[in-house]
Short mmCIF file of C-alpha atoms in Angstrom, two decimals:
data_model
loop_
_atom_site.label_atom_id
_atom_site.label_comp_id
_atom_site.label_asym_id
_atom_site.label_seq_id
_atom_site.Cartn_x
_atom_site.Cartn_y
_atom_site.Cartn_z
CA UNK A 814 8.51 25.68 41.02
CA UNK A 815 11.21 27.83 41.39
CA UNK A 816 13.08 28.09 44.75
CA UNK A 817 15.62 30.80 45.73
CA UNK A 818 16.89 29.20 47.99
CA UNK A 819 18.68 26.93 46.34
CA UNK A 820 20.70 29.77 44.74
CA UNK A 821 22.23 30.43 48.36
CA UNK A 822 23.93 27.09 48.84
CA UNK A 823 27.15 28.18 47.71
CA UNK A 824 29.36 27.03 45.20
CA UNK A 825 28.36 23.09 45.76
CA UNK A 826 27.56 21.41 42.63
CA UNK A 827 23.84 20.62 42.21
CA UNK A 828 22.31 17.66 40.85
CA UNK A 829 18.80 17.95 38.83
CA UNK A 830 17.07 14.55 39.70
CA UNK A 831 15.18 13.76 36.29
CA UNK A 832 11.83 13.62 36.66
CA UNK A 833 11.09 11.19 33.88
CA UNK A 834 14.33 9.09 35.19
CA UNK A 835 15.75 8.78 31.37
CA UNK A 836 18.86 7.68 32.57
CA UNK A 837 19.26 6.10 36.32
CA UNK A 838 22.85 5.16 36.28
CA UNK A 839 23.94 7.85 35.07
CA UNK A 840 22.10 10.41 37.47
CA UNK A 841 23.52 7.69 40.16
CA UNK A 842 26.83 7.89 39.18
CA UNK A 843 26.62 12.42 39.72
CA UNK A 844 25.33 12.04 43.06
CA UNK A 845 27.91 9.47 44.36
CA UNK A 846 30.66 12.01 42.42
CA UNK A 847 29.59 15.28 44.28
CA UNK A 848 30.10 13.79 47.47
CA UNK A 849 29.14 11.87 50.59
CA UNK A 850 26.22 14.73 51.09
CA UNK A 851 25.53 15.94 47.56
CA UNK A 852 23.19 19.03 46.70
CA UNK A 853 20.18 17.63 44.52
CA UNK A 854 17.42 19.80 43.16
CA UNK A 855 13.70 17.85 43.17
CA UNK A 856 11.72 19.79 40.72
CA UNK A 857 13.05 23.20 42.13
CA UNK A 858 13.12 22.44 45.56
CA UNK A 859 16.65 21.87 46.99
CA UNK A 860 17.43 19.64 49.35
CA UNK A 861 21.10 17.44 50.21
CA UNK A 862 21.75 13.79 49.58
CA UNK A 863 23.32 11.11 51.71
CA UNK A 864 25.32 8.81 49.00
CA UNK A 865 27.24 6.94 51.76
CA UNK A 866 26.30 3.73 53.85
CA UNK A 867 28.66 4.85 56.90
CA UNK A 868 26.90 8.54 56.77
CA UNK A 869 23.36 7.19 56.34
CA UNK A 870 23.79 4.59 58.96
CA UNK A 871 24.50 7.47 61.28
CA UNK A 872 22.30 10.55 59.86
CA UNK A 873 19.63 7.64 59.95
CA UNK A 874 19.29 7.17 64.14
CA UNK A 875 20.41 11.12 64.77
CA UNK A 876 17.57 12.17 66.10
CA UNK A 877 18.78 15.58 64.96
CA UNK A 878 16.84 14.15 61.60
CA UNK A 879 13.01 14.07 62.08
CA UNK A 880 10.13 13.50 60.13
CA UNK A 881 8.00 16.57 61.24
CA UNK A 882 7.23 18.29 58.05
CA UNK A 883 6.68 21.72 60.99
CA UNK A 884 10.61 21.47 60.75
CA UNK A 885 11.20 21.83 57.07
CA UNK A 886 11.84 25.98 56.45
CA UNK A 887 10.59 25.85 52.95
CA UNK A 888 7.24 24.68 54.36
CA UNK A 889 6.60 26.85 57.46
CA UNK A 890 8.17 29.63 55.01
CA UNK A 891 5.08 28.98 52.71
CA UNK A 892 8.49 28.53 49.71
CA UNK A 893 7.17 24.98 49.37
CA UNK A 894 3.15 24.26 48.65
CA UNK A 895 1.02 21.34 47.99
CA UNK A 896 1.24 23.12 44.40
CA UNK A 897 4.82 20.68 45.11
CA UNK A 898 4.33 17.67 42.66
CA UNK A 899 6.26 15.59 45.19
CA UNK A 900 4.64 16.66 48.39
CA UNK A 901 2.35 13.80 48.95
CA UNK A 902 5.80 11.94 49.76
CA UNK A 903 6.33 13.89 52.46
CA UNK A 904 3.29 14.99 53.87
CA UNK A 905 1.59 11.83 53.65
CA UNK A 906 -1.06 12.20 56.66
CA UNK A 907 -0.35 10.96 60.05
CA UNK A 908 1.24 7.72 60.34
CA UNK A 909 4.14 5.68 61.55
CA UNK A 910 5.73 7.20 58.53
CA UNK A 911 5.50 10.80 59.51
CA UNK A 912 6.21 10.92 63.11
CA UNK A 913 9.10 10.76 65.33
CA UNK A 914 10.01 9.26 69.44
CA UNK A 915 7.22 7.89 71.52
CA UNK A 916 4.62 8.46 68.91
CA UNK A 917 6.54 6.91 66.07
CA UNK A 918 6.96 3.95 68.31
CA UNK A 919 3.31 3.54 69.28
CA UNK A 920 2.14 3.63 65.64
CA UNK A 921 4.09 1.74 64.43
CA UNK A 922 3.41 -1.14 67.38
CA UNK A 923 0.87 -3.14 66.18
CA UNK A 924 2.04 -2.95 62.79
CA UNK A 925 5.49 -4.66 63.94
CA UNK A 926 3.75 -7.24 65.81
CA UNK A 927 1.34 -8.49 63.17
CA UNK A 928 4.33 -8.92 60.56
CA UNK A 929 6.29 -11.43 62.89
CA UNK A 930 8.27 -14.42 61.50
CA UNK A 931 5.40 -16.52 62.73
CA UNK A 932 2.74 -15.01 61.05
CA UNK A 933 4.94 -14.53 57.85
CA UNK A 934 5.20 -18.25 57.90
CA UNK A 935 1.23 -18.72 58.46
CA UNK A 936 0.52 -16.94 54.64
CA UNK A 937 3.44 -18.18 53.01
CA UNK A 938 1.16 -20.84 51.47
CA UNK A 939 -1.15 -18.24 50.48
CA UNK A 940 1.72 -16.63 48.92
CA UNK A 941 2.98 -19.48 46.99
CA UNK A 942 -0.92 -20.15 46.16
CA UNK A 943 -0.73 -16.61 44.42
CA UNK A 944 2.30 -17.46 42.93
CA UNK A 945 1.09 -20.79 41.31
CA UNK A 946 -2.10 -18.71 40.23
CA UNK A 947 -0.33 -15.99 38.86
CA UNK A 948 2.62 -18.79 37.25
CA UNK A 949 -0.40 -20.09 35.62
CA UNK A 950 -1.86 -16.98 33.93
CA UNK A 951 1.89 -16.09 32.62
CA UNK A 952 2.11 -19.38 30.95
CA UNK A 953 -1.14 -19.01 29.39
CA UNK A 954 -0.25 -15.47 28.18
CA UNK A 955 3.44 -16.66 26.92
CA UNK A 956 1.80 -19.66 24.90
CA UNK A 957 3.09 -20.33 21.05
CA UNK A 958 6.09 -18.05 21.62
CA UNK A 959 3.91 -14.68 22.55
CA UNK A 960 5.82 -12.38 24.36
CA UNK A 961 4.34 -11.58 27.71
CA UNK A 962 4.78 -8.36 30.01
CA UNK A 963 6.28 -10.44 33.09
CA UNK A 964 5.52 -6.74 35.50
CA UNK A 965 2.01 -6.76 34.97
CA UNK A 966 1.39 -10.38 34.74
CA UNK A 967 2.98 -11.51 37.79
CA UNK A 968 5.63 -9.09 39.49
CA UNK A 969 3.09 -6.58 40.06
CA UNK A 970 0.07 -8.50 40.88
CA UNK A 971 1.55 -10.84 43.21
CA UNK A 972 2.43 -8.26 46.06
CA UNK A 973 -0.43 -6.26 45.70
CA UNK A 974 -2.65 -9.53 46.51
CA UNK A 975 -0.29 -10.37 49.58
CA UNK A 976 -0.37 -6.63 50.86
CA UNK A 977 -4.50 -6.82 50.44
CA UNK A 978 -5.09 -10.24 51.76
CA UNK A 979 -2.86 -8.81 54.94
CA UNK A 980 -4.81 -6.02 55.46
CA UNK A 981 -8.75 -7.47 54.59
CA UNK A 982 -9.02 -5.00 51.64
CA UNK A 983 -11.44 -6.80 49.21
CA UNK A 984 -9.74 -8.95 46.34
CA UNK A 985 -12.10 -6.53 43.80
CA UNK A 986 -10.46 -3.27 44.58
CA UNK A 987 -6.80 -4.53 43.91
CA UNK A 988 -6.59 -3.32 40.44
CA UNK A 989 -8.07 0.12 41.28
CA UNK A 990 -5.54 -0.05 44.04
CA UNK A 991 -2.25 -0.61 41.33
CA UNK A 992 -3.65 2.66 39.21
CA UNK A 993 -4.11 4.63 41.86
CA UNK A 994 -0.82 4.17 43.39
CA UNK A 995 0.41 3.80 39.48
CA UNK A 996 -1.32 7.56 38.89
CA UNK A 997 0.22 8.78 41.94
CA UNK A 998 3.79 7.66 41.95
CA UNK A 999 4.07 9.50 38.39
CA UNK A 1000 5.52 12.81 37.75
CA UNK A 1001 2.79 12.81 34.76
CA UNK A 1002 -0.02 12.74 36.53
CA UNK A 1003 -1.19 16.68 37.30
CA UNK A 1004 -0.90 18.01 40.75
CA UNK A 1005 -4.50 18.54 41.23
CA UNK A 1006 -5.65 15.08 40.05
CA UNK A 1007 -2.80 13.77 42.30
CA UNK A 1008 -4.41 15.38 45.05
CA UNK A 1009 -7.60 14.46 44.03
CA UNK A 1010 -6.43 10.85 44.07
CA UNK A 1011 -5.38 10.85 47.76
CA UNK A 1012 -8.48 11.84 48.74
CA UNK A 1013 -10.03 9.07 46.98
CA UNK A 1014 -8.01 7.22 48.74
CA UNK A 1015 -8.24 8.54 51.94
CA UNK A 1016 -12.49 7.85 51.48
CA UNK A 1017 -10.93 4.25 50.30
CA UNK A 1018 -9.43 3.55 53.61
CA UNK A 1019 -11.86 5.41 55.90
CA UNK A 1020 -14.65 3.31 54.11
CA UNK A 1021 -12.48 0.30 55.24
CA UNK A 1022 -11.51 1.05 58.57
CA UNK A 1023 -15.08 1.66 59.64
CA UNK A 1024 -16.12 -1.71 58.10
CA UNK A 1025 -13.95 -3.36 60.05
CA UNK A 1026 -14.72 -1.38 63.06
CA UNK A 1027 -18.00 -2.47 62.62
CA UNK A 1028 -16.98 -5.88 62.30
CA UNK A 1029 -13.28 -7.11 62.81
CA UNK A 1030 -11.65 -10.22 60.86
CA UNK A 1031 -8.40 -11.53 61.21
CA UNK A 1032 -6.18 -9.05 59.58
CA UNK A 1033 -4.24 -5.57 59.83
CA UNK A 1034 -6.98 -3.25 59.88
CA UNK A 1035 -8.61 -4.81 62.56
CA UNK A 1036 -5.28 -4.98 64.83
CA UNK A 1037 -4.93 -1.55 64.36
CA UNK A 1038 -8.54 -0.46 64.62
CA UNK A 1039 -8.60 -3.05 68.17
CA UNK A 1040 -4.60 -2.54 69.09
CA UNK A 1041 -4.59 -0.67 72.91
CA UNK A 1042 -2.08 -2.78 74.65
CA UNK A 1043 -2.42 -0.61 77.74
CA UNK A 1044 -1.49 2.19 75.51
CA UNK A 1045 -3.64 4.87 73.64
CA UNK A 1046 -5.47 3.55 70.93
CA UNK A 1047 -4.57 4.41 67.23
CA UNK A 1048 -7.04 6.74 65.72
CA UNK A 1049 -9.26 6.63 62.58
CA UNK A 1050 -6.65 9.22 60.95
CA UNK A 1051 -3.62 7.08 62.11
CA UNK A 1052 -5.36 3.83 60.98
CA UNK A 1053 -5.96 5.20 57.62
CA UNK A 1054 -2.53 6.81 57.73
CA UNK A 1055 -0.50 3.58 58.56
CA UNK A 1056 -3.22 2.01 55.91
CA UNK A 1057 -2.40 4.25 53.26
CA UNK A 1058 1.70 4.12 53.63
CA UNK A 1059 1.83 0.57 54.12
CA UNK A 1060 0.01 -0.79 50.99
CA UNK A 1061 2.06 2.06 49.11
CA UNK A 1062 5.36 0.40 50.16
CA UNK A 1063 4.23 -3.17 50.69
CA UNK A 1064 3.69 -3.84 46.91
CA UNK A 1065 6.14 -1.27 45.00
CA UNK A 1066 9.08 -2.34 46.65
CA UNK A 1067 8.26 -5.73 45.81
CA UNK A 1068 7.63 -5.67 42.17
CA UNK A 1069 11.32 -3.93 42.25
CA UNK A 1070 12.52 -6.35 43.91
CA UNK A 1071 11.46 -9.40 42.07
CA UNK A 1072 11.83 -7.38 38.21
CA UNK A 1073 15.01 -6.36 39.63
CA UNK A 1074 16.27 -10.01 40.36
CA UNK A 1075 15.41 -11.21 37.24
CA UNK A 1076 16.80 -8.99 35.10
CA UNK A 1077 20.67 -8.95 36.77
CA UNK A 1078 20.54 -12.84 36.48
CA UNK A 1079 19.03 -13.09 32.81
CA UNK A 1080 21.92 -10.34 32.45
CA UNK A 1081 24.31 -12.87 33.98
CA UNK A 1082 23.70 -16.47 32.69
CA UNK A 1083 26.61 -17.71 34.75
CA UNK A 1084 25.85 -16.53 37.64
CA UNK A 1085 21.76 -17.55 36.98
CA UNK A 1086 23.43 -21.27 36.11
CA UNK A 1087 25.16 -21.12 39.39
CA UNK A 1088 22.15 -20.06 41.32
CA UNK A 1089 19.84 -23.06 39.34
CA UNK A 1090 22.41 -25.90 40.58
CA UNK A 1091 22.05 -24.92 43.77
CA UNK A 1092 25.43 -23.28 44.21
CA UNK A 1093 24.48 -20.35 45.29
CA UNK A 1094 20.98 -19.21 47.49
CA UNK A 1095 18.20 -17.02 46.46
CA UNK A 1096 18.74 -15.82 49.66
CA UNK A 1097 22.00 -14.29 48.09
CA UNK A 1098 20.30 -13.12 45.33
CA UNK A 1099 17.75 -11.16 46.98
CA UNK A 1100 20.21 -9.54 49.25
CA UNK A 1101 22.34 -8.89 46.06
CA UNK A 1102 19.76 -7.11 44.20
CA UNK A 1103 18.33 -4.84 47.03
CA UNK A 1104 22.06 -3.87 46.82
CA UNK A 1105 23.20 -3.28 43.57
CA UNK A 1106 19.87 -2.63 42.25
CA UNK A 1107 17.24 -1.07 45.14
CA UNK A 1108 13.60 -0.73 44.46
CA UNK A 1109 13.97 2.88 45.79
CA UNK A 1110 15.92 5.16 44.58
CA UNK A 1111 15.39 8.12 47.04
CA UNK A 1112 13.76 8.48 50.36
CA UNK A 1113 11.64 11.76 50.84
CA UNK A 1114 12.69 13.43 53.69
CA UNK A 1115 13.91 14.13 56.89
CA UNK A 1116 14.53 17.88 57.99
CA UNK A 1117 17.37 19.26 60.25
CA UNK A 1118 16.32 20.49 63.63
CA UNK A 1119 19.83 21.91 64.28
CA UNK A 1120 22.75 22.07 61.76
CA UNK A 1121 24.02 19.17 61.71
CA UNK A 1122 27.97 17.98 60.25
CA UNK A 1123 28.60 15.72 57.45
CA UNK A 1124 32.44 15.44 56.82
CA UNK A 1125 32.60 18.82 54.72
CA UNK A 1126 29.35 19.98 54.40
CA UNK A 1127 26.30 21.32 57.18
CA UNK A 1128 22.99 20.55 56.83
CA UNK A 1129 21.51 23.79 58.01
CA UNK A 1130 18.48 24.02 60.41
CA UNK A 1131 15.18 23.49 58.81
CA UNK A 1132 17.19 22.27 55.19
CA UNK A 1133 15.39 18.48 54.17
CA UNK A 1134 17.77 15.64 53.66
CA UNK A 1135 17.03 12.78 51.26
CA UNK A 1136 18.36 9.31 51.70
CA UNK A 1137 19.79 8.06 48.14
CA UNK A 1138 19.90 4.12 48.75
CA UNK A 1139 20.66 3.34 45.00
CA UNK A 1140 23.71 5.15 45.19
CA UNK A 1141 24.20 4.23 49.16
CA UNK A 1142 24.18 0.35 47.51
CA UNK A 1143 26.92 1.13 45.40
CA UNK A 1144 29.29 2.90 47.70
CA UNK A 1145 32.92 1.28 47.29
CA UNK A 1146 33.64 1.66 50.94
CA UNK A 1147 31.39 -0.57 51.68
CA UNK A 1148 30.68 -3.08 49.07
CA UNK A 1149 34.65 -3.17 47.61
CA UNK A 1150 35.79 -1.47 44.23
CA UNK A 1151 33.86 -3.57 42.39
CA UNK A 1152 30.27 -2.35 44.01
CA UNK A 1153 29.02 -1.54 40.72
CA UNK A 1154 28.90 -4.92 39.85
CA UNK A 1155 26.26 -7.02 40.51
CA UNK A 1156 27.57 -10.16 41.57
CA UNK A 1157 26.16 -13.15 43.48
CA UNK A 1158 29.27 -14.96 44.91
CA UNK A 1159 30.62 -11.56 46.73
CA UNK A 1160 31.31 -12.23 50.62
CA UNK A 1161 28.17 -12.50 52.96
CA UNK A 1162 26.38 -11.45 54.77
CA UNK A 1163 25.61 -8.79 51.92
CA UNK A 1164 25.61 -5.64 54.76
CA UNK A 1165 23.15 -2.89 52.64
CA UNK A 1166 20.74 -0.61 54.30
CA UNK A 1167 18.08 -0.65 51.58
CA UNK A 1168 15.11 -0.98 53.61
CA UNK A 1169 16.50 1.84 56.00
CA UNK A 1170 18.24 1.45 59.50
CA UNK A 1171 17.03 2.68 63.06
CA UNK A 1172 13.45 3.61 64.07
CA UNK A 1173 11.83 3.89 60.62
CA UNK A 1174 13.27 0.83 58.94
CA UNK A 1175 10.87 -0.90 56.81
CA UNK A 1176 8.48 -2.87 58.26
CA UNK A 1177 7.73 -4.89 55.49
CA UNK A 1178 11.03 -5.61 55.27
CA UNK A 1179 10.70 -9.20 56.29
CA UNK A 1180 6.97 -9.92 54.03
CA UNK A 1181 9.57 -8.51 50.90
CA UNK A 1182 12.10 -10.95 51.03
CA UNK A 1183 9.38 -13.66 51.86
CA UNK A 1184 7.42 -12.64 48.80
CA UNK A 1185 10.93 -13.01 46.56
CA UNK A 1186 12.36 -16.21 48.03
CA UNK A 1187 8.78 -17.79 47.05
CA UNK A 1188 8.29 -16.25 43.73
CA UNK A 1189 11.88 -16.35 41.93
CA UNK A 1190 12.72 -19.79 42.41
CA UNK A 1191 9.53 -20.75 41.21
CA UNK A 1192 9.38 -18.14 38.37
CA UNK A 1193 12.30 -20.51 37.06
CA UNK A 1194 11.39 -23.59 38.18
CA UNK A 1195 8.42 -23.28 35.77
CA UNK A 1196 10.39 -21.25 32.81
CA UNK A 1197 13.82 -21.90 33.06
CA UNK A 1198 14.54 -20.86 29.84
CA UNK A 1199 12.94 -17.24 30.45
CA UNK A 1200 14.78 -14.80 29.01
CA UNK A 1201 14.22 -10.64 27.62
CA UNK A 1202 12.14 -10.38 24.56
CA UNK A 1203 14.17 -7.17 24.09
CA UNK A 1204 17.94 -6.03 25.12
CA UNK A 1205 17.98 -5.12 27.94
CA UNK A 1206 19.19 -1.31 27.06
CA UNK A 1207 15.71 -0.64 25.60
CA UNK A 1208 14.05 -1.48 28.93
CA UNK A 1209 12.72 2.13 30.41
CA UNK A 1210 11.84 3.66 33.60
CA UNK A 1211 8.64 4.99 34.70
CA UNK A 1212 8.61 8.55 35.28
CA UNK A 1213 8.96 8.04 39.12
CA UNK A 1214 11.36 9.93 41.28
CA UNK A 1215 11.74 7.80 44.04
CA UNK A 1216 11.26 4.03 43.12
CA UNK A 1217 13.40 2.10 40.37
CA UNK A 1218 10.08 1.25 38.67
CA UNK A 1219 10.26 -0.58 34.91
CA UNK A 1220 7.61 0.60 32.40
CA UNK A 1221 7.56 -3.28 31.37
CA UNK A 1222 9.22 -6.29 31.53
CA UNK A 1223 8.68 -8.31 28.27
CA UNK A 1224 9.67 -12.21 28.04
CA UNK A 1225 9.85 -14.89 26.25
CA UNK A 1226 9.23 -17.95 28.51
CA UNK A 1227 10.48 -20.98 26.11
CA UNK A 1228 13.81 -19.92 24.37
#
């Protein structure tokens, strides 16, 4: 898709983000060097880029920023379609992700209360029960010295079993759940079959809500389906919406997160050595790699109800802005002149916004770093000598715009 509208942004220097992400640093690096609010083209559609924690901590609770898609130009223009590969990340269905104020706040309730430090502690033996499980099936696959694809095997399973067990979706339909999401996050996947896919799982979810309707357990879907609180009561659209979003972001930024741990300290052994003795926390390590390495790249979109100031630049009414937290994690003004290094002993607390700031921050947030803090430390408790079966320049990114997601992750558990 071609938009002409880009043309008329002036002389600003426009960044292509790759679509097949063949080289993430260095698109990183051209975003953070064209400014605090860099021009970015997504598959012909342009849009600007916040590459600074100070800016995005402010753009980020201005509620000059919404997530009404009625406020993006290029869509009430009829410029951008659902013919728009990346559209689905923005026009997602109704949901806590896609509204703003009082309604935001009243999807998102129940959502917020069943994903409490007290009920994050009442599955985190469930979660290190998955872990052992999953522990188990890498060691058989890594026996005699076979290298094993640590993502499929265990980062990737592991949160989409958590995410499912949270929200009563049937142990069965987890692996149909990974492709789908897999099919949908890439920019190889057609348009039409992406579509197609949504709807599929749209049926998915409806199928599920309605079961639960019918009868509730103890679980997500059935505090949402049941949450009034005095308030309205969520709809089937909302429920499916929230549904939807939620097991989307509950597992992907997870498998980042844990791949993403792994492969700074195996690229460290010092700093790995320090973290083993106990020196330093996994705590630290966590907050270091959503940091220097964050399981999403860019955050599709908020849109400009009024122009709005950012140092040089003006985001015109109606113009989308993207949230770049890779390059947001990196920003020397925060993090020091050395915030392209990844590096464990740094001060803390390790201030990064990678799971957003203000009404829409993550609320998964908190199940994410649970899920991490139980599975590294035991990942290496078990295989301490883990270690790449490849260097770690020939490991590749998916063809996905948004999240820092490996093709593989191949090991060698016994060096």
């Amino acid at each position: 898709m071609t938009c002409p509208h880009a043309a008329a942004q002036g002389a600003a220097p426009v960044v292509a983000i790759d679509p097949m992400v063949q080289d993430l640093a260095g698109e990183t690096d051209r975003i953070r060097a064209a400014g605090p609010l860099a021009r970015i083209d997504l598959l012909g559609v342009p849009a600007w880029a916040v590459t600074r924690h100070a800016d995005a901590r402010r753009l980020l609770v201005d509620p000059r920023l919404v997530k009404d898609l009625d406020a993006w130009g290029l869509w009430t223009s009829g410029t951008v379609t659902r013919a728009w590969p990346l559209i689905g990340m923005v026009d997602a269905g109704r949901s806590m992700f896609t509204v703003d104020g009082d309604e935001h706040r009243r999807l998102r309730a129940k959502t917020s209360q069943a994903l409490t430090p007290r009920r994050l502690e009442a599955i985190r033996p469930d979660i290190e029960k998955f872990t052992a499980e999953l522990l188990d099936a890498l060691e058989e696959a890594g026996r005699d010295g076979a290298v094993v694809d640590l993502k499929s095997v265990f980062a990737q399973p592991l949160p989409m079993r958590v995410v499912g067990m949270l929200m009563g979706v049937d142990p069965e339909a987890n692996a149909m759940l990974t492709r789908q999401y897999k099919k949908f996050f890439s920019m190889l996947t057609p348009q039409d079959e992406r579509l197609a896919l949504l709807a599929e799982l749209d049926v998915f979810y409806t199928d599920l809500v309605r079961a639960k309707t019918a009868l509730p357990t103890d679980d997500l879907t059935s505090a949402l389906i049941l949450a009034e609180d005095g308030g309205e009561p969520l709809t089937e659209e909302e429920v499916v919406g929230n549904l939807k979003a939620m097991v989307a972001a509950g597992h992907e930024t997870t498998i980042g997160l844990v791949l993403n741990a792994v492969r700074a300290l195996l690229a460290h052994p010092e700093q790995l050595r320090m973290v083993l003795a106990g020196e330093v926390s996994w705590e630290t390590v966590i907050e270091e790699t959503l940091r220097f390495d964050t399981p999403t790249t860019h955050l599709l979109m908020r849109f400009a109800t009024e122009d709005i100031e950012v140092g040089d630049a003006v985001v015109a009414k109606g113009e989308g802005v993207v949230i770049s937290y890779r390059a947001i994690g990196r920003d020397p003004e925060q993090h020091g002149p050395d915030a392209d290094v990844f590096d464990v002993t740094r001060p803390t607390p390790i201030r990064h916004m990678t799971f957003g700031h203000g009404p829409h921050i993550c609320p998964g947030a908190a199940l994410s770093r649970v899920e991490a803090g139980i599975a590294l430390p035991a990942l290496f408790a078990r295989f301490p000598r883990l270690r790449l079966a490849v260097p770690d320049e020939e490991l590749r990114n998916l063809p996905v715009m948004t999240q820092n997601d490996l093709e593989s992750f191949p090991v060698l558990l016994d060096a």
